[in-house]
PDB file of C-alpha atoms in Angstrom:
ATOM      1  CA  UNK A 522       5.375 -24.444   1.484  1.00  0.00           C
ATOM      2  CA  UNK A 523       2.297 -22.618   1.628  1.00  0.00           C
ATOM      3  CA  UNK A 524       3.703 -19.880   3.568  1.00  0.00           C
ATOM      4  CA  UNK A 525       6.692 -19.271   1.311  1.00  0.00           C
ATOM      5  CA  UNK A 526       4.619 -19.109  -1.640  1.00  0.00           C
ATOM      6  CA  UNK A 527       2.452 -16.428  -0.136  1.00  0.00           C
ATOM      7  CA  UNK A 528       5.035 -14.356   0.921  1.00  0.00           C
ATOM      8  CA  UNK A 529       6.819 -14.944  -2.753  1.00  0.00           C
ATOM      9  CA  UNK A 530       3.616 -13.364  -4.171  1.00  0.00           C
ATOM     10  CA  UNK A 531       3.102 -10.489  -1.225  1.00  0.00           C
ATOM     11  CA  UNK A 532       6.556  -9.393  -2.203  1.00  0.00           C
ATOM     12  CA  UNK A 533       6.264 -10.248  -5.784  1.00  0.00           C
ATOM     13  CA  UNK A 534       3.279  -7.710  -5.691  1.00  0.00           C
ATOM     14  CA  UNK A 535       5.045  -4.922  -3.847  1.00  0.00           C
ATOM     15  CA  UNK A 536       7.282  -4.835  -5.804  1.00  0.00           C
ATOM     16  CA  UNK A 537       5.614  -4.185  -8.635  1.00  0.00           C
ATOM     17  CA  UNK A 538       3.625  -1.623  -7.225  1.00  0.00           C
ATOM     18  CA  UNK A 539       7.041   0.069  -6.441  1.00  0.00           C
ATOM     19  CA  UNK A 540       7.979   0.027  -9.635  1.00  0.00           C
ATOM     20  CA  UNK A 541       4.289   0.308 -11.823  1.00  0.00           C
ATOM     21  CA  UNK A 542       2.647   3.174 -10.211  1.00  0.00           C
ATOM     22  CA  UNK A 543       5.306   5.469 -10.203  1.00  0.00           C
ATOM     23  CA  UNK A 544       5.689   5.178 -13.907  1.00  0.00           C
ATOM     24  CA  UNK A 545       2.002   5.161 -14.313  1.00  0.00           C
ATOM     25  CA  UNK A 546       1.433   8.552 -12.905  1.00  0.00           C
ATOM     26  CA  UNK A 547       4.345  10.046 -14.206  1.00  0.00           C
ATOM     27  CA  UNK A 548       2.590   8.577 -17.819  1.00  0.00           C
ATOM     28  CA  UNK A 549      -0.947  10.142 -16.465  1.00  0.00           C
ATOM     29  CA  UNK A 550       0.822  13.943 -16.290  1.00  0.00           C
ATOM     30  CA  UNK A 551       1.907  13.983 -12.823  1.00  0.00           C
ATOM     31  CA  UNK A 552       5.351  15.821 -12.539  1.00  0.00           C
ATOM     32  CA  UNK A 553       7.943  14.086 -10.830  1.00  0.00           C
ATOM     33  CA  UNK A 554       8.091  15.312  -7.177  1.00  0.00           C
ATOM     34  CA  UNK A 555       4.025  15.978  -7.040  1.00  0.00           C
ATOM     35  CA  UNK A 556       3.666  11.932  -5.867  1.00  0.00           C
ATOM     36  CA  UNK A 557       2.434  13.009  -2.604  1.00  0.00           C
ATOM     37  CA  UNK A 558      -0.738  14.159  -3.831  1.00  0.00           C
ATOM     38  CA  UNK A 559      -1.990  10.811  -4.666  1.00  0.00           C
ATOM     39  CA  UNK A 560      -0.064   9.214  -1.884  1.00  0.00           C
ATOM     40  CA  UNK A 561      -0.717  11.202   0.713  1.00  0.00           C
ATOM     41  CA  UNK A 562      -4.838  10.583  -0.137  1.00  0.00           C
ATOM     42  CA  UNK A 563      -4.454   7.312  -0.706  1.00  0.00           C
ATOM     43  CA  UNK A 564      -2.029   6.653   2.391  1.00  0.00           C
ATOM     44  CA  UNK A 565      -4.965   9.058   5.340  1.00  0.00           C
ATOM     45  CA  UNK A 566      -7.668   6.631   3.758  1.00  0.00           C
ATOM     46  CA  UNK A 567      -5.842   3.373   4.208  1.00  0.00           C
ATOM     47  CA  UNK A 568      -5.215   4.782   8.034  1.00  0.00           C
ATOM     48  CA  UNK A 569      -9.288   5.882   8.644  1.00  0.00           C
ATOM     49  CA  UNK A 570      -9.936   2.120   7.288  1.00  0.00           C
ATOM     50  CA  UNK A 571      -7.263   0.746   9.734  1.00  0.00           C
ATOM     51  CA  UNK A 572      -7.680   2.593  13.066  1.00  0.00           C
ATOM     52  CA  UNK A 573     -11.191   0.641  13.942  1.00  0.00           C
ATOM     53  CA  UNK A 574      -9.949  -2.642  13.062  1.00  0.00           C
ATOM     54  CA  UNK A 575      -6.316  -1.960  15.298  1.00  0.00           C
ATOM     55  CA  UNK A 576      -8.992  -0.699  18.315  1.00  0.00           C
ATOM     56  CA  UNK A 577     -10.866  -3.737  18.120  1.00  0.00           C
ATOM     57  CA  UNK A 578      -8.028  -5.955  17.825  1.00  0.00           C
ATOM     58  CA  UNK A 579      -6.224  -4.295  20.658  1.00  0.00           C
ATOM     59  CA  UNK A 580      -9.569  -4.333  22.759  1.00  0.00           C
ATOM     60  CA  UNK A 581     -10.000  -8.402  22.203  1.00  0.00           C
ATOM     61  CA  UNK A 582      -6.338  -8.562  23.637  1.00  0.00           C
TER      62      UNK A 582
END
């Protein structure tokens, strides 16, 4: 039960960051089509943060 409940809220939360943050920067000035720029930031940090923790896993394997 545990399990379904966490992936209730994991999806629960996607999906409102699907469906807040595009609004939200569209309300902060961004023009519709420019998404990438906060994306694309957001999206090379997440991957610098990632890449050391998938070589360690992959090492302990």
């Amino acid at each position: 039960m545990r399990l379904n409940y966490g992936i209730f809220v994991l999806h629960m939360v996607l999906m409102a960051i699907f469906v807040v943050v595009p609004t939200e920067l569209r309300s902060s000035g961004l023009m519709p089509g420019n998404e990438w720029v906060v994306y694309l930031p957001v999206f090379s940090l997440g991957m610098v943060f990632a890449v050391p923790f998938i070589i360690l896993a992959e090492k302990k394997t």
